[in-house]
Amino acid sequence: MPKSTPSNHGSRIAIAQTPPAYVPLSHPIRITEQVWPVETVPLVSICCLTYNHERFIAECLDGFLKQETTFPVEVLIHDDASVDGTAEIIRIYAARHPQIVYPILQMENQYSKKKYPMSIFLYPRVKGEYIALCEGDDYWIDSSKLEKQVSALQLCPKYSSSFHETEVIFNGEFTGRKYGVTIKSELKAEDTIAAYAPFHTSSFIFRSKISPRLMTMPRVTSGDMYHFSVASAHGPIVKVAGVMSVYRKHDGGITSSRLVIDRFHQDRIKLIHLLDEMHEFKYEAKAAEVIAFHNRKISIANGLKKR
């Protein structure tokens, strides 16, 4: 079984000899059925964050493991000291697939210590040329997702990353809503300075050479939008056709409160200022437009409070 504590994960980074380059398979095969020489470097590293996802994590992991590719894949999963049965489920999957699933199971919650687990614990472990993201309560529904997206990036080096459309579930029911529908072909840097995320995190794959900039990312509420914008600074983000993942939304009972609405827009304003600075104010007019939008939403929320 792979090492599953933070103190041991560094041992996977040190490799005494140059590992063998993989030879692509003649046709896509389910990754659980692939056999590669020891120390073969994966082409794709799936990075997954999870916390108290006992009800969902198996479906998430199944979506990873059913992928059919012509290349090796690793699954790096970080559980942030869940208090339910999430960690035990991850242990079971890691025991079944020790050459694919590599967990970090925290004993203390790291996010509460103002540590961003993706940057600190997962990205430093990545071996793949590409990084695919999916959180533990979302899941993939197309077994050819990785093959399609990686092929698109390999065929066109100018693209930094890739996305696709994503179904939305709310309280267990499909809503008919989809992320990424309004984007026709690709996004450029200016397009990532937006009021809302243009596509969903579970659809995002990017070149791992970008990850060093993300290891020092500021603590922001909308980490997904920060990722998209950082990637766009290295090249356009290409859309791959198809609905290939599901975003699971939950009704916590407070997300519609005026206080939460106000905080949401305040956080987005902070994010846009960060992105504007990161892009060296090349898109200042677009940033000002988005900030004005959020300020109007705050004014509306404040007006409702006074009634």
mmCIF file of N, CA, C and O in Angstrom, residues 134-216:
data_model
loop_
_atom_site.group_PDB
_atom_site.id
_atom_site.type_symbol
_atom_site.label_atom_id
_atom_site.label_comp_id
_atom_site.label_asym_id
_atom_site.label_seq_id
_atom_site.Cartn_x
_atom_site.Cartn_y
_atom_site.Cartn_z
ATOM 1 N N CYS A 134 -9.980 17.695 -9.939
ATOM 2 C CA CYS A 134 -11.365 17.325 -9.616
ATOM 3 C C CYS A 134 -11.462 17.209 -8.105
ATOM 4 O O CYS A 134 -10.658 16.520 -7.476
ATOM 5 N N GLU A 135 -12.426 17.886 -7.503
ATOM 6 C CA GLU A 135 -12.616 17.788 -6.060
ATOM 7 C C GLU A 135 -13.433 16.544 -5.717
ATOM 8 O O GLU A 135 -14.123 15.980 -6.570
ATOM 9 N N GLY A 136 -13.342 16.130 -4.454
ATOM 10 C CA GLY A 136 -13.879 14.838 -4.045
ATOM 11 C C GLY A 136 -15.378 14.675 -4.095
ATOM 12 O O GLY A 136 -15.878 13.545 -4.017
ATOM 13 N N ASP A 137 -16.129 15.770 -4.217
ATOM 14 C CA ASP A 137 -17.587 15.636 -4.322
ATOM 15 C C ASP A 137 -18.081 15.822 -5.750
ATOM 16 O O ASP A 137 -19.296 15.793 -6.003
ATOM 17 N N ASP A 138 -17.170 16.007 -6.705
ATOM 18 C CA ASP A 138 -17.523 16.057 -8.121
ATOM 19 C C ASP A 138 -17.044 14.759 -8.782
ATOM 20 O O ASP A 138 -16.353 13.963 -8.164
ATOM 21 N N TYR A 139 -17.402 14.549 -10.043
ATOM 22 C CA TYR A 139 -16.953 13.309 -10.692
ATOM 23 C C TYR A 139 -16.976 13.422 -12.208
ATOM 24 O O TYR A 139 -17.650 14.290 -12.776
ATOM 25 N N TRP A 140 -16.206 12.534 -12.841
ATOM 26 C CA TRP A 140 -16.114 12.483 -14.301
ATOM 27 C C TRP A 140 -17.059 11.413 -14.844
ATOM 28 O O TRP A 140 -17.224 10.357 -14.248
ATOM 29 N N ILE A 141 -17.655 11.696 -15.994
ATOM 30 C CA ILE A 141 -18.641 10.775 -16.553
ATOM 31 C C ILE A 141 -18.253 10.239 -17.928
ATOM 32 O O ILE A 141 -18.966 9.414 -18.493
ATOM 33 N N ASP A 142 -17.127 10.681 -18.469
ATOM 34 C CA ASP A 142 -16.679 10.227 -19.785
ATOM 35 C C ASP A 142 -15.338 9.521 -19.611
ATOM 36 O O ASP A 142 -14.355 10.117 -19.164
ATOM 37 N N SER A 143 -15.276 8.253 -19.981
ATOM 38 C CA SER A 143 -14.048 7.469 -19.796
ATOM 39 C C SER A 143 -12.927 7.910 -20.734
ATOM 40 O O SER A 143 -11.771 7.528 -20.537
ATOM 41 N N SER A 144 -13.250 8.712 -21.735
ATOM 42 C CA SER A 144 -12.216 9.181 -22.672
ATOM 43 C C SER A 144 -11.816 10.629 -22.408
ATOM 44 O O SER A 144 -11.118 11.242 -23.220
ATOM 45 N N LYS A 145 -12.265 11.181 -21.295
ATOM 46 C CA LYS A 145 -11.996 12.589 -20.965
ATOM 47 C C LYS A 145 -10.506 12.923 -21.048
ATOM 48 O O LYS A 145 -10.097 13.860 -21.752
ATOM 49 N N LEU A 146 -9.680 12.187 -20.307
ATOM 50 C CA LEU A 146 -8.250 12.498 -20.279
ATOM 51 C C LEU A 146 -7.616 12.342 -21.658
ATOM 52 O O LEU A 146 -6.806 13.171 -22.081
ATOM 53 N N GLU A 147 -7.968 11.281 -22.357
ATOM 54 C CA GLU A 147 -7.398 11.038 -23.685
ATOM 55 C C GLU A 147 -7.727 12.193 -24.628
ATOM 56 O O GLU A 147 -6.850 12.673 -25.374
ATOM 57 N N LYS A 148 -8.960 12.658 -24.609
ATOM 58 C CA LYS A 148 -9.382 13.747 -25.499
ATOM 59 C C LYS A 148 -8.662 15.050 -25.173
ATOM 60 O O LYS A 148 -8.170 15.753 -26.066
ATOM 61 N N GLN A 149 -8.599 15.381 -23.898
ATOM 62 C CA GLN A 149 -8.006 16.665 -23.526
ATOM 63 C C GLN A 149 -6.498 16.684 -23.719
ATOM 64 O O GLN A 149 -5.936 17.684 -24.185
ATOM 65 N N VAL A 150 -5.840 15.599 -23.359
ATOM 66 C CA VAL A 150 -4.395 15.535 -23.553
ATOM 67 C C VAL A 150 -4.058 15.579 -25.043
ATOM 68 O O VAL A 150 -3.116 16.258 -25.465
ATOM 69 N N SER A 151 -4.821 14.889 -25.855
ATOM 70 C CA SER A 151 -4.585 14.909 -27.307
ATOM 71 C C SER A 151 -4.679 16.327 -27.854
ATOM 72 O O SER A 151 -3.860 16.745 -28.683
ATOM 73 N N ALA A 152 -5.678 17.083 -27.376
ATOM 74 C CA ALA A 152 -5.841 18.464 -27.839
ATOM 75 C C ALA A 152 -4.629 19.315 -27.482
ATOM 76 O O ALA A 152 -4.175 20.152 -28.284
ATOM 77 N N LEU A 153 -4.073 19.106 -26.291
ATOM 78 C CA LEU A 153 -2.912 19.884 -25.865
ATOM 79 C C LEU A 153 -1.642 19.437 -26.568
ATOM 80 O O LEU A 153 -0.773 20.255 -26.886
ATOM 81 N N GLN A 154 -1.523 18.148 -26.839
ATOM 82 C CA GLN A 154 -0.337 17.659 -27.537
ATOM 83 C C GLN A 154 -0.322 18.106 -28.997
ATOM 84 O O GLN A 154 0.746 18.367 -29.564
ATOM 85 N N LEU A 155 -1.498 18.208 -29.595
ATOM 86 C CA LEU A 155 -1.585 18.607 -30.995
ATOM 87 C C LEU A 155 -1.292 20.079 -31.202
ATOM 88 O O LEU A 155 -0.879 20.481 -32.293
ATOM 89 N N CYS A 156 -1.506 20.887 -30.162
ATOM 90 C CA CYS A 156 -1.331 22.334 -30.317
ATOM 91 C C CYS A 156 -0.587 22.895 -29.115
ATOM 92 O O CYS A 156 -1.208 23.251 -28.105
ATOM 93 N N PRO A 157 0.724 23.022 -29.191
ATOM 94 C CA PRO A 157 1.534 23.481 -28.062
ATOM 95 C C PRO A 157 1.214 24.889 -27.578
ATOM 96 O O PRO A 157 1.586 25.252 -26.466
ATOM 97 N N LYS A 158 0.534 25.705 -28.402
ATOM 98 C CA LYS A 158 0.248 27.076 -27.969
ATOM 99 C C LYS A 158 -0.746 27.115 -26.818
ATOM 100 O O LYS A 158 -0.795 28.091 -26.067
ATOM 101 N N TYR A 159 -1.538 26.041 -26.652
ATOM 102 C CA TYR A 159 -2.530 26.023 -25.578
ATOM 103 C C TYR A 159 -1.882 25.652 -24.251
ATOM 104 O O TYR A 159 -1.108 24.696 -24.155
ATOM 105 N N SER A 160 -2.232 26.403 -23.227
ATOM 106 C CA SER A 160 -1.707 26.138 -21.886
ATOM 107 C C SER A 160 -2.514 25.089 -21.150
ATOM 108 O O SER A 160 -2.014 24.408 -20.251
ATOM 109 N N SER A 161 -3.782 24.965 -21.551
ATOM 110 C CA SER A 161 -4.709 24.154 -20.765
ATOM 111 C C SER A 161 -5.969 23.882 -21.567
ATOM 112 O O SER A 161 -6.124 24.369 -22.693
ATOM 113 N N SER A 162 -6.869 23.122 -20.945
ATOM 114 C CA SER A 162 -8.074 22.679 -21.644
ATOM 115 C C SER A 162 -9.235 22.554 -20.668
ATOM 116 O O SER A 162 -9.031 22.336 -19.468
ATOM 117 N N PHE A 163 -10.466 22.685 -21.192
ATOM 118 C CA PHE A 163 -11.673 22.484 -20.389
ATOM 119 C C PHE A 163 -12.769 21.912 -21.273
ATOM 120 O O PHE A 163 -12.629 21.815 -22.489
ATOM 121 N N HIS A 164 -13.873 21.534 -20.649
ATOM 122 C CA HIS A 164 -15.044 21.048 -21.373
ATOM 123 C C HIS A 164 -16.286 21.448 -20.594
ATOM 124 O O HIS A 164 -16.199 22.049 -19.515
ATOM 125 N N GLU A 165 -17.446 21.103 -21.090
ATOM 126 C CA GLU A 165 -18.689 21.435 -20.394
ATOM 127 C C GLU A 165 -18.934 20.476 -19.227
ATOM 128 O O GLU A 165 -18.500 19.328 -19.246
ATOM 129 N N THR A 166 -19.650 20.987 -18.228
ATOM 130 C CA THR A 166 -19.897 20.247 -16.996
ATOM 131 C C THR A 166 -21.361 20.348 -16.598
ATOM 132 O O THR A 166 -21.930 21.441 -16.569
ATOM 133 N N GLU A 167 -21.978 19.209 -16.305
ATOM 134 C CA GLU A 167 -23.345 19.173 -15.778
ATOM 135 C C GLU A 167 -23.365 19.662 -14.327
ATOM 136 O O GLU A 167 -22.373 19.511 -13.603
ATOM 137 N N VAL A 168 -24.512 20.218 -13.908
ATOM 138 C CA VAL A 168 -24.665 20.681 -12.526
ATOM 139 C C VAL A 168 -25.775 19.892 -11.840
ATOM 140 O O VAL A 168 -26.893 19.797 -12.349
ATOM 141 N N ILE A 169 -25.436 19.317 -10.676
ATOM 142 C CA ILE A 169 -26.412 18.648 -9.814
ATOM 143 C C ILE A 169 -26.635 19.519 -8.590
ATOM 144 O O ILE A 169 -25.688 20.025 -7.992
ATOM 145 N N PHE A 170 -27.884 19.713 -8.221
ATOM 146 C CA PHE A 170 -28.187 20.460 -6.990
ATOM 147 C C PHE A 170 -29.057 19.586 -6.091
ATOM 148 O O PHE A 170 -30.130 19.142 -6.496
ATOM 149 N N ASN A 171 -28.532 19.314 -4.883
ATOM 150 C CA ASN A 171 -29.235 18.433 -3.949
ATOM 151 C C ASN A 171 -29.618 17.101 -4.593
ATOM 152 O O ASN A 171 -30.720 16.584 -4.394
ATOM 153 N N GLY A 172 -28.703 16.564 -5.388
ATOM 154 C CA GLY A 172 -28.907 15.241 -5.974
ATOM 155 C C GLY A 172 -29.684 15.210 -7.264
ATOM 156 O O GLY A 172 -29.848 14.140 -7.852
ATOM 157 N N GLU A 173 -30.174 16.353 -7.723
ATOM 158 C CA GLU A 173 -30.981 16.386 -8.942
ATOM 159 C C GLU A 173 -30.250 17.168 -10.043
ATOM 160 O O GLU A 173 -29.688 18.235 -9.796
ATOM 161 N N PHE A 174 -30.282 16.615 -11.273
ATOM 162 C CA PHE A 174 -29.710 17.351 -12.394
ATOM 163 C C PHE A 174 -30.555 18.590 -12.663
ATOM 164 O O PHE A 174 -31.783 18.525 -12.716
ATOM 165 N N THR A 175 -29.883 19.723 -12.840
ATOM 166 C CA THR A 175 -30.587 20.999 -12.983
ATOM 167 C C THR A 175 -30.826 21.381 -14.441
ATOM 168 O O THR A 175 -31.628 22.256 -14.726
ATOM 169 N N GLY A 176 -30.100 20.744 -15.356
ATOM 170 C CA GLY A 176 -30.165 21.151 -16.757
ATOM 171 C C GLY A 176 -29.165 22.249 -17.070
ATOM 172 O O GLY A 176 -28.934 22.593 -18.235
ATOM 173 N N ARG A 177 -28.560 22.804 -16.028
ATOM 174 C CA ARG A 177 -27.559 23.854 -16.207
ATOM 175 C C ARG A 177 -26.203 23.218 -16.512
ATOM 176 O O ARG A 177 -25.874 22.159 -16.003
ATOM 177 N N LYS A 178 -25.420 23.893 -17.342
ATOM 178 C CA LYS A 178 -24.085 23.403 -17.683
ATOM 179 C C LYS A 178 -23.083 24.553 -17.606
ATOM 180 O O LYS A 178 -23.369 25.672 -18.042
ATOM 181 N N TYR A 179 -21.915 24.249 -17.065
ATOM 182 C CA TYR A 179 -20.799 25.191 -17.094
ATOM 183 C C TYR A 179 -20.083 25.078 -18.432
ATOM 184 O O TYR A 179 -19.947 23.986 -18.985
ATOM 185 N N GLY A 180 -19.586 26.193 -18.928
ATOM 186 C CA GLY A 180 -18.756 26.199 -20.124
ATOM 187 C C GLY A 180 -19.502 26.273 -21.435
ATOM 188 O O GLY A 180 -18.876 26.304 -22.495
ATOM 189 N N VAL A 181 -20.831 26.336 -21.390
ATOM 190 C CA VAL A 181 -21.645 26.318 -22.620
ATOM 191 C C VAL A 181 -21.425 27.580 -23.451
ATOM 192 O O VAL A 181 -21.381 27.520 -24.685
ATOM 193 N N THR A 182 -21.268 28.724 -22.793
ATOM 194 C CA THR A 182 -21.172 29.992 -23.527
ATOM 195 C C THR A 182 -19.823 30.185 -24.198
ATOM 196 O O THR A 182 -19.671 31.055 -25.047
ATOM 197 N N ILE A 183 -18.843 29.379 -23.818
ATOM 198 C CA ILE A 183 -17.523 29.485 -24.438
ATOM 199 C C ILE A 183 -17.487 28.590 -25.669
ATOM 200 O O ILE A 183 -17.715 27.387 -25.569
ATOM 201 N N LYS A 184 -17.190 29.162 -26.812
ATOM 202 C CA LYS A 184 -17.302 28.407 -28.059
ATOM 203 C C LYS A 184 -16.048 27.605 -28.416
ATOM 204 O O LYS A 184 -16.141 26.473 -28.869
ATOM 205 N N SER A 185 -14.863 28.199 -28.238
ATOM 206 C CA SER A 185 -13.665 27.486 -28.688
ATOM 207 C C SER A 185 -12.477 27.631 -27.741
ATOM 208 O O SER A 185 -11.828 26.639 -27.417
ATOM 209 N N GLU A 186 -12.195 28.848 -27.283
ATOM 210 C CA GLU A 186 -11.048 29.033 -26.414
ATOM 211 C C GLU A 186 -11.203 30.316 -25.587
ATOM 212 O O GLU A 186 -12.033 31.170 -25.900
ATOM 213 N N LEU A 187 -10.423 30.396 -24.533
ATOM 214 C CA LEU A 187 -10.377 31.612 -23.715
ATOM 215 C C LEU A 187 -8.958 32.153 -23.718
ATOM 216 O O LEU A 187 -7.989 31.393 -23.649
ATOM 217 N N LYS A 188 -8.867 33.470 -23.747
ATOM 218 C CA LYS A 188 -7.579 34.133 -23.609
ATOM 219 C C LYS A 188 -7.521 34.796 -22.235
ATOM 220 O O LYS A 188 -8.481 34.773 -21.473
ATOM 221 N N ALA A 189 -6.380 35.381 -21.914
ATOM 222 C CA ALA A 189 -6.156 35.921 -20.579
ATOM 223 C C ALA A 189 -7.241 36.905 -20.161
ATOM 224 O O ALA A 189 -7.759 36.853 -19.039
ATOM 225 N N GLU A 190 -7.614 37.794 -21.051
ATOM 226 C CA GLU A 190 -8.627 38.796 -20.707
ATOM 227 C C GLU A 190 -9.960 38.149 -20.333
ATOM 228 O O GLU A 190 -10.699 38.653 -19.484
ATOM 229 N N ASP A 191 -10.267 37.001 -20.938
ATOM 230 C CA ASP A 191 -11.532 36.324 -20.681
ATOM 231 C C ASP A 191 -11.603 35.735 -19.275
ATOM 232 O O ASP A 191 -12.690 35.453 -18.775
ATOM 233 N N THR A 192 -10.452 35.526 -18.646
ATOM 234 C CA THR A 192 -10.461 34.936 -17.301
ATOM 235 C C THR A 192 -10.687 35.987 -16.220
ATOM 236 O O THR A 192 -10.872 35.633 -15.057
ATOM 237 N N ILE A 193 -10.662 37.251 -16.582
ATOM 238 C CA ILE A 193 -11.025 38.311 -15.646
ATOM 239 C C ILE A 193 -12.525 38.511 -15.808
ATOM 240 O O ILE A 193 -12.994 39.283 -16.642
ATOM 241 N N ALA A 194 -13.278 37.760 -15.037
ATOM 242 C CA ALA A 194 -14.721 37.678 -15.239
ATOM 243 C C ALA A 194 -15.461 37.686 -13.901
ATOM 244 O O ALA A 194 -14.870 37.435 -12.848
ATOM 245 N N ALA A 195 -16.754 37.963 -13.971
ATOM 246 C CA ALA A 195 -17.564 38.007 -12.751
ATOM 247 C C ALA A 195 -17.726 36.628 -12.138
ATOM 248 O O ALA A 195 -17.755 36.482 -10.904
ATOM 249 N N TYR A 196 -17.824 35.613 -12.977
ATOM 250 C CA TYR A 196 -17.994 34.242 -12.509
ATOM 251 C C TYR A 196 -17.074 33.319 -13.303
ATOM 252 O O TYR A 196 -16.626 33.660 -14.400
ATOM 253 N N ALA A 197 -16.807 32.138 -12.759
ATOM 254 C CA ALA A 197 -15.936 31.184 -13.433
ATOM 255 C C ALA A 197 -16.540 30.796 -14.782
ATOM 256 O O ALA A 197 -17.710 30.418 -14.855
ATOM 257 N N PRO A 198 -15.774 30.855 -15.863
ATOM 258 C CA PRO A 198 -16.310 30.538 -17.195
ATOM 259 C C PRO A 198 -16.539 29.052 -17.428
ATOM 260 O O PRO A 198 -17.286 28.661 -18.330
ATOM 261 N N PHE A 199 -15.877 28.199 -16.648
ATOM 262 C CA PHE A 199 -16.081 26.755 -16.738
ATOM 263 C C PHE A 199 -15.775 26.166 -15.368
ATOM 264 O O PHE A 199 -15.361 26.881 -14.440
ATOM 265 N N HIS A 200 -15.990 24.859 -15.197
ATOM 266 C CA HIS A 200 -15.849 24.263 -13.874
ATOM 267 C C HIS A 200 -14.492 23.599 -13.676
ATOM 268 O O HIS A 200 -13.893 23.071 -14.614
ATOM 269 N N THR A 201 -14.048 23.586 -12.418
ATOM 270 C CA THR A 201 -12.741 23.036 -12.059
ATOM 271 C C THR A 201 -12.580 21.582 -12.495
ATOM 272 O O THR A 201 -11.497 21.161 -12.918
ATOM 273 N N SER A 202 -13.638 20.792 -12.404
ATOM 274 C CA SER A 202 -13.554 19.366 -12.739
ATOM 275 C C SER A 202 -13.270 19.112 -14.205
ATOM 276 O O SER A 202 -12.999 17.970 -14.597
ATOM 277 N N SER A 203 -13.319 20.162 -15.024
ATOM 278 C CA SER A 203 -13.053 20.005 -16.454
ATOM 279 C C SER A 203 -11.658 20.482 -16.838
ATOM 280 O O SER A 203 -11.274 20.399 -18.006
ATOM 281 N N PHE A 204 -10.882 20.945 -15.872
ATOM 282 C CA PHE A 204 -9.645 21.669 -16.156
ATOM 283 C C PHE A 204 -8.417 20.758 -16.158
ATOM 284 O O PHE A 204 -8.177 20.011 -15.210
ATOM 285 N N ILE A 205 -7.640 20.832 -17.238
ATOM 286 C CA ILE A 205 -6.341 20.172 -17.341
ATOM 287 C C ILE A 205 -5.332 21.220 -17.808
ATOM 288 O O ILE A 205 -5.609 21.962 -18.757
ATOM 289 N N PHE A 206 -4.169 21.269 -17.173
ATOM 290 C CA PHE A 206 -3.164 22.248 -17.580
ATOM 291 C C PHE A 206 -1.774 21.637 -17.556
ATOM 292 O O PHE A 206 -1.550 20.582 -16.946
ATOM 293 N N ARG A 207 -0.855 22.277 -18.224
ATOM 294 C CA ARG A 207 0.521 21.796 -18.298
ATOM 295 C C ARG A 207 1.194 21.994 -16.938
ATOM 296 O O ARG A 207 1.148 23.079 -16.364
ATOM 297 N N SER A 208 1.844 20.960 -16.442
ATOM 298 C CA SER A 208 2.397 21.019 -15.088
ATOM 299 C C SER A 208 3.536 22.023 -14.951
ATOM 300 O O SER A 208 3.870 22.423 -13.837
ATOM 301 N N LYS A 209 4.132 22.466 -16.046
ATOM 302 C CA LYS A 209 5.188 23.473 -15.959
ATOM 303 C C LYS A 209 4.656 24.793 -15.392
ATOM 304 O O LYS A 209 5.443 25.636 -14.949
ATOM 305 N N ILE A 210 3.338 24.947 -15.396
ATOM 306 C CA ILE A 210 2.720 26.147 -14.837
ATOM 307 C C ILE A 210 2.631 26.067 -13.313
ATOM 308 O O ILE A 210 2.545 27.081 -12.623
ATOM 309 N N SER A 211 2.658 24.860 -12.755
ATOM 310 C CA SER A 211 2.365 24.669 -11.332
ATOM 311 C C SER A 211 3.273 25.416 -10.375
ATOM 312 O O SER A 211 2.819 25.799 -9.281
ATOM 313 N N PRO A 212 4.559 25.685 -10.672
ATOM 314 C CA PRO A 212 5.357 26.456 -9.715
ATOM 315 C C PRO A 212 4.745 27.811 -9.357
ATOM 316 O O PRO A 212 4.855 28.253 -8.211
ATOM 317 N N ARG A 213 4.080 28.453 -10.314
ATOM 318 C CA ARG A 213 3.427 29.729 -9.997
ATOM 319 C C ARG A 213 2.242 29.529 -9.059
ATOM 320 O O ARG A 213 1.846 30.435 -8.343
ATOM 321 N N LEU A 214 1.678 28.317 -9.083
ATOM 322 C CA LEU A 214 0.515 28.045 -8.235
ATOM 323 C C LEU A 214 0.915 27.582 -6.845
ATOM 324 O O LEU A 214 0.092 27.566 -5.931
ATOM 325 N N MET A 215 2.173 27.182 -6.665
ATOM 326 C CA MET A 215 2.626 26.747 -5.340
ATOM 327 C C MET A 215 2.737 27.918 -4.363
ATOM 328 O O MET A 215 2.765 27.721 -3.155
ATOM 329 N N THR A 216 2.826 29.114 -4.903
ATOM 330 C CA THR A 216 2.920 30.303 -4.058
ATOM 331 C C THR A 216 1.695 31.200 -4.221
ATOM 332 O O THR A 216 1.757 32.391 -3.960
#
